Amino acid sequence: MDTINDFDLVIKSPGISLKSIIQTIDKEKISSQTDLFLRAYAQQCIGVTGTKGKSTTSSLIYHIISNLNKNVVFGGNIGLPLFELIDNIEPQTYIVLELSSHQLEFIHQAPHIAILLNLFEEHL
């Protein structure tokens, strides 16, 4: 990990902890699948995060938009990984995302609509 700052861009997996070296890393160099996806599609995204209720809330939003006969895709922490949604996205597509705190840790662009549910200490 001593050479991590030698790279222009580091793609971090949500499950990898940088806790022990975070003070020595240029955080602007860290990205993720979520960050890259949001950089491209943020204006179409409805993101749902929080400790409890993400799956229920994001599923309900997807269901409502889908029943309005709108073009909508669903993914993130539930369903399909973000990059697998790309082939089904058009300019008018709504994108509903369930996002964990780990997926949001190093994003540089937020979803157009962001829903923050309740927060609890969990998984410590």
PDB file of N, CA and C in Angstrom, residues 1-11 21 24-31:
ATOM      1  N   MET A   1       0.806  -1.196   0.000  1.00  0.00           N
ATOM      2  CA  MET A   1       0.000   0.000   0.000  1.00  0.00           C
ATOM      3  C   MET A   1       0.853   1.266   0.000  1.00  0.00           C
ATOM      4  N   ASP A   2       2.151   1.148   0.147  1.00  0.00           N
ATOM      5  CA  ASP A   2       3.011   2.329   0.134  1.00  0.00           C
ATOM      6  C   ASP A   2       3.024   3.022  -1.218  1.00  0.00           C
ATOM      7  N   THR A   3       2.676   2.304  -2.266  1.00  0.00           N
ATOM      8  CA  THR A   3       2.738   2.864  -3.616  1.00  0.00           C
ATOM      9  C   THR A   3       1.387   3.340  -4.137  1.00  0.00           C
ATOM     10  N   ILE A   4       0.368   3.348  -3.320  1.00  0.00           N
ATOM     11  CA  ILE A   4      -0.974   3.674  -3.800  1.00  0.00           C
ATOM     12  C   ILE A   4      -1.049   5.078  -4.400  1.00  0.00           C
ATOM     13  N   ASN A   5      -0.282   6.008  -3.885  1.00  0.00           N
ATOM     14  CA  ASN A   5      -0.298   7.373  -4.424  1.00  0.00           C
ATOM     15  C   ASN A   5       0.486   7.511  -5.730  1.00  0.00           C
ATOM     16  N   ASP A   6       1.131   6.449  -6.169  1.00  0.00           N
ATOM     17  CA  ASP A   6       1.835   6.469  -7.449  1.00  0.00           C
ATOM     18  C   ASP A   6       0.864   6.363  -8.628  1.00  0.00           C
ATOM     19  N   PHE A   7      -0.381   6.012  -8.345  1.00  0.00           N
ATOM     20  CA  PHE A   7      -1.368   5.812  -9.400  1.00  0.00           C
ATOM     21  C   PHE A   7      -2.226   7.062  -9.583  1.00  0.00           C
ATOM     22  N   ASP A   8      -2.682   7.286 -10.818  1.00  0.00           N
ATOM     23  CA  ASP A   8      -3.556   8.425 -11.114  1.00  0.00           C
ATOM     24  C   ASP A   8      -4.976   8.182 -10.626  1.00  0.00           C
ATOM     25  N   LEU A   9      -5.393   6.919 -10.645  1.00  0.00           N
ATOM     26  CA  LEU A   9      -6.745   6.561 -10.260  1.00  0.00           C
ATOM     27  C   LEU A   9      -6.730   5.193  -9.596  1.00  0.00           C
ATOM     28  N   VAL A  10      -7.433   5.074  -8.482  1.00  0.00           N
ATOM     29  CA  VAL A  10      -7.551   3.802  -7.774  1.00  0.00           C
ATOM     30  C   VAL A  10      -9.038   3.456  -7.726  1.00  0.00           C
ATOM     31  N   ILE A  11      -9.406   2.306  -8.302  1.00  0.00           N
ATOM     32  CA  ILE A  11     -10.797   1.843  -8.271  1.00  0.00           C
ATOM     33  C   ILE A  11     -10.928   0.932  -7.056  1.00  0.00           C
ATOM     34  N   ILE A  21      -4.828   3.185   6.199  1.00  0.00           N
ATOM     35  CA  ILE A  21      -3.923   4.027   5.405  1.00  0.00           C
ATOM     36  C   ILE A  21      -4.591   5.294   4.878  1.00  0.00           C
ATOM     37  N   THR A  24      -2.890   8.732   4.488  1.00  0.00           N
ATOM     38  CA  THR A  24      -1.769   8.899   3.563  1.00  0.00           C
ATOM     39  C   THR A  24      -2.182   8.900   2.092  1.00  0.00           C
ATOM     40  N   ILE A  25      -3.476   8.769   1.826  1.00  0.00           N
ATOM     41  CA  ILE A  25      -3.959   8.658   0.450  1.00  0.00           C
ATOM     42  C   ILE A  25      -4.572   9.976  -0.007  1.00  0.00           C
ATOM     43  N   ASP A  26      -4.294  10.337  -1.253  1.00  0.00           N
ATOM     44  CA  ASP A  26      -4.975  11.465  -1.884  1.00  0.00           C
ATOM     45  C   ASP A  26      -6.375  10.974  -2.259  1.00  0.00           C
ATOM     46  N   LYS A  27      -7.391  11.378  -1.506  1.00  0.00           N
ATOM     47  CA  LYS A  27      -8.754  10.867  -1.675  1.00  0.00           C
ATOM     48  C   LYS A  27      -9.352  11.200  -3.039  1.00  0.00           C
ATOM     49  N   GLU A  28      -8.833  12.224  -3.700  1.00  0.00           N
ATOM     50  CA  GLU A  28      -9.330  12.566  -5.036  1.00  0.00           C
ATOM     51  C   GLU A  28      -8.986  11.490  -6.062  1.00  0.00           C
ATOM     52  N   LYS A  29      -7.989  10.661  -5.758  1.00  0.00           N
ATOM     53  CA  LYS A  29      -7.583   9.600  -6.669  1.00  0.00           C
ATOM     54  C   LYS A  29      -8.444   8.350  -6.521  1.00  0.00           C
ATOM     55  N   ILE A  30      -9.232   8.275  -5.461  1.00  0.00           N
ATOM     56  CA  ILE A  30     -10.004   7.073  -5.196  1.00  0.00           C
ATOM     57  C   ILE A  30     -11.376   7.184  -5.848  1.00  0.00           C
ATOM     58  N   SER A  31     -11.727   6.139  -6.574  1.00  0.00           N
ATOM     59  CA  SER A  31     -13.016   6.074  -7.232  1.00  0.00           C
ATOM     60  C   SER A  31     -13.577   4.671  -7.019  1.00  0.00           C
TER      61      SER A  31
END
